[in-house]
Amino acid sequence: MESSMWFVFVVILVMSSCVQGQLKAGFYSSLCPRAEAIVRSTVEAHSNKDPTILAGLLRLHFHDCFVQGCDGSVLITGSSAEMNAPPNLGLRGLM
């Protein structure tokens, strides 16, 4: 168990050095001051109904950010969208 936790820690550490995201706390404070509170309350409400959704959101973030940066492209719908790619078919937290 401890070795698998170390493996997960190392993988996250290595991946975090590759991420080029520019989003930070307060990013939307001038455009939408309540954005962070809205997201937090929505995630909390859904996680109270289904605690496993948190892991789904983490996987969604991974699939969006791992390939070409965190651009939200996995959220776009359409017949040839990234959302419909085989690795993304099982993603949760999209709706």
PDB file of C-alpha atoms in Angstrom:
ATOM      1  CA  MET A   1       0.000   0.000   0.000  1.00  0.00           C
ATOM      2  CA  GLU A   2       2.754   2.430   0.940  1.00  0.00           C
ATOM      3  CA  SER A   3       4.698   1.754  -2.264  1.00  0.00           C
ATOM      4  CA  SER A   4       1.619   2.451  -4.399  1.00  0.00           C
ATOM      5  CA  MET A   5       1.066   5.741  -2.567  1.00  0.00           C
ATOM      6  CA  TRP A   6       4.661   6.723  -3.305  1.00  0.00           C
ATOM      7  CA  PHE A   7       4.162   5.780  -6.947  1.00  0.00           C
ATOM      8  CA  VAL A   8       1.047   7.971  -7.175  1.00  0.00           C
ATOM      9  CA  PHE A   9       2.909  10.825  -5.476  1.00  0.00           C
ATOM     10  CA  VAL A  10       5.831  10.572  -7.916  1.00  0.00           C
ATOM     11  CA  VAL A  11       3.502  10.431 -10.940  1.00  0.00           C
ATOM     12  CA  ILE A  12       1.630  13.535  -9.772  1.00  0.00           C
ATOM     13  CA  LEU A  13       4.894  15.316  -9.043  1.00  0.00           C
ATOM     14  CA  VAL A  14       6.283  14.543 -12.504  1.00  0.00           C
ATOM     15  CA  MET A  15       3.043  15.521 -14.225  1.00  0.00           C
ATOM     16  CA  SER A  16       2.763  18.788 -12.321  1.00  0.00           C
ATOM     17  CA  SER A  17       6.112  19.889 -13.705  1.00  0.00           C
ATOM     18  CA  CYS A  18       4.736  19.494 -17.255  1.00  0.00           C
ATOM     19  CA  VAL A  19       1.515  21.439 -16.758  1.00  0.00           C
ATOM     20  CA  GLN A  20       1.460  24.942 -18.176  1.00  0.00           C
ATOM     21  CA  GLY A  21      -1.838  26.127 -16.708  1.00  0.00           C
ATOM     22  CA  GLN A  22      -2.202  29.782 -15.870  1.00  0.00           C
ATOM     23  CA  LEU A  23      -5.355  29.515 -13.803  1.00  0.00           C
ATOM     24  CA  LYS A  24      -4.932  30.513 -10.168  1.00  0.00           C
ATOM     25  CA  ALA A  25      -7.063  31.497  -7.199  1.00  0.00           C
ATOM     26  CA  GLY A  26      -8.789  34.797  -7.916  1.00  0.00           C
ATOM     27  CA  PHE A  27      -8.338  34.463 -11.706  1.00  0.00           C
ATOM     28  CA  TYR A  28     -11.961  35.438 -12.403  1.00  0.00           C
ATOM     29  CA  SER A  29     -12.324  37.944  -9.551  1.00  0.00           C
ATOM     30  CA  SER A  30     -12.799  40.932 -11.860  1.00  0.00           C
ATOM     31  CA  LEU A  31     -15.130  39.225 -14.359  1.00  0.00           C
ATOM     32  CA  CYS A  32     -17.151  37.049 -12.000  1.00  0.00           C
ATOM     33  CA  PRO A  33     -16.318  37.631  -8.335  1.00  0.00           C
ATOM     34  CA  ARG A  34     -18.465  34.687  -7.195  1.00  0.00           C
ATOM     35  CA  ALA A  35     -17.043  32.171  -9.708  1.00  0.00           C
ATOM     36  CA  GLU A  36     -14.975  30.238  -7.166  1.00  0.00           C
ATOM     37  CA  ALA A  37     -17.830  30.157  -4.650  1.00  0.00           C
ATOM     38  CA  ILE A  38     -20.249  28.937  -7.331  1.00  0.00           C
ATOM     39  CA  VAL A  39     -17.891  26.173  -8.455  1.00  0.00           C
ATOM     40  CA  ARG A  40     -17.171  25.154  -4.863  1.00  0.00           C
ATOM     41  CA  SER A  41     -20.849  24.983  -3.875  1.00  0.00           C
ATOM     42  CA  THR A  42     -21.744  23.060  -7.041  1.00  0.00           C
ATOM     43  CA  VAL A  43     -18.963  20.509  -6.538  1.00  0.00           C
ATOM     44  CA  GLU A  44     -19.868  20.143  -2.848  1.00  0.00           C
ATOM     45  CA  ALA A  45     -23.553  19.631  -3.673  1.00  0.00           C
ATOM     46  CA  HIS A  46     -22.783  16.952  -6.254  1.00  0.00           C
ATOM     47  CA  SER A  47     -20.173  15.249  -4.083  1.00  0.00           C
ATOM     48  CA  ASN A  48     -22.690  15.050  -1.231  1.00  0.00           C
ATOM     49  CA  LYS A  49     -25.024  13.147  -3.583  1.00  0.00           C
ATOM     50  CA  ASP A  50     -22.254  11.003  -5.116  1.00  0.00           C
ATOM     51  CA  PRO A  51     -18.856  11.003  -3.350  1.00  0.00           C
ATOM     52  CA  THR A  52     -17.247   9.153  -6.275  1.00  0.00           C
ATOM     53  CA  ILE A  53     -17.742  12.176  -8.541  1.00  0.00           C
ATOM     54  CA  LEU A  54     -14.602  13.754  -7.048  1.00  0.00           C
ATOM     55  CA  ALA A  55     -12.439  11.005  -8.542  1.00  0.00           C
ATOM     56  CA  GLY A  56     -14.318  11.479 -11.815  1.00  0.00           C
ATOM     57  CA  LEU A  57     -13.546  15.197 -11.843  1.00  0.00           C
ATOM     58  CA  LEU A  58      -9.876  14.488 -11.162  1.00  0.00           C
ATOM     59  CA  ARG A  59      -9.813  12.048 -14.094  1.00  0.00           C
ATOM     60  CA  LEU A  60     -11.601  14.614 -16.272  1.00  0.00           C
ATOM     61  CA  HIS A  61      -8.941  17.187 -15.394  1.00  0.00           C
ATOM     62  CA  PHE A  62      -6.181  14.676 -16.165  1.00  0.00           C
ATOM     63  CA  HIS A  63      -7.625  13.794 -19.586  1.00  0.00           C
ATOM     64  CA  ASP A  64      -8.016  17.458 -20.477  1.00  0.00           C
ATOM     65  CA  CYS A  65      -4.590  18.612 -19.290  1.00  0.00           C
ATOM     66  CA  PHE A  66      -2.345  15.654 -20.101  1.00  0.00           C
ATOM     67  CA  VAL A  67      -2.334  15.863 -23.901  1.00  0.00           C
ATOM     68  CA  GLN A  68      -2.081  19.521 -24.947  1.00  0.00           C
ATOM     69  CA  GLY A  69      -2.619  21.591 -21.841  1.00  0.00           C
ATOM     70  CA  CYS A  70      -5.688  22.553 -19.867  1.00  0.00           C
ATOM     71  CA  ASP A  71      -7.922  24.073 -22.519  1.00  0.00           C
ATOM     72  CA  GLY A  72     -11.314  22.559 -21.732  1.00  0.00           C
ATOM     73  CA  SER A  73     -11.396  20.892 -25.160  1.00  0.00           C
ATOM     74  CA  VAL A  74     -12.658  17.653 -23.643  1.00  0.00           C
ATOM     75  CA  LEU A  75     -15.851  19.510 -22.661  1.00  0.00           C
ATOM     76  CA  ILE A  76     -16.769  20.516 -26.232  1.00  0.00           C
ATOM     77  CA  THR A  77     -19.550  18.447 -27.788  1.00  0.00           C
ATOM     78  CA  GLY A  78     -19.872  17.448 -31.422  1.00  0.00           C
ATOM     79  CA  SER A  79     -19.558  14.447 -33.727  1.00  0.00           C
ATOM     80  CA  SER A  80     -15.757  14.680 -34.038  1.00  0.00           C
ATOM     81  CA  ALA A  81     -15.108  16.254 -30.639  1.00  0.00           C
ATOM     82  CA  GLU A  82     -12.377  15.220 -28.223  1.00  0.00           C
ATOM     83  CA  MET A  83     -15.156  14.196 -25.823  1.00  0.00           C
ATOM     84  CA  ASN A  84     -16.029  11.328 -28.194  1.00  0.00           C
ATOM     85  CA  ALA A  85     -12.486   9.947 -28.438  1.00  0.00           C
ATOM     86  CA  PRO A  86     -12.238   6.370 -27.080  1.00  0.00           C
ATOM     87  CA  PRO A  87     -10.083   7.278 -24.031  1.00  0.00           C
ATOM     88  CA  ASN A  88     -12.613   9.923 -22.986  1.00  0.00           C
ATOM     89  CA  LEU A  89     -15.832   7.915 -23.326  1.00  0.00           C
ATOM     90  CA  GLY A  90     -15.851   6.927 -19.654  1.00  0.00           C
ATOM     91  CA  LEU A  91     -15.258  10.412 -18.264  1.00  0.00           C
ATOM     92  CA  ARG A  92     -17.611  11.517 -15.507  1.00  0.00           C
ATOM     93  CA  GLY A  93     -18.593  14.960 -14.324  1.00  0.00           C
ATOM     94  CA  LEU A  94     -19.363  16.345 -17.764  1.00  0.00           C
ATOM     95  CA  MET A  95     -22.992  17.189 -17.081  1.00  0.00           C
TER      96      MET A  95
END
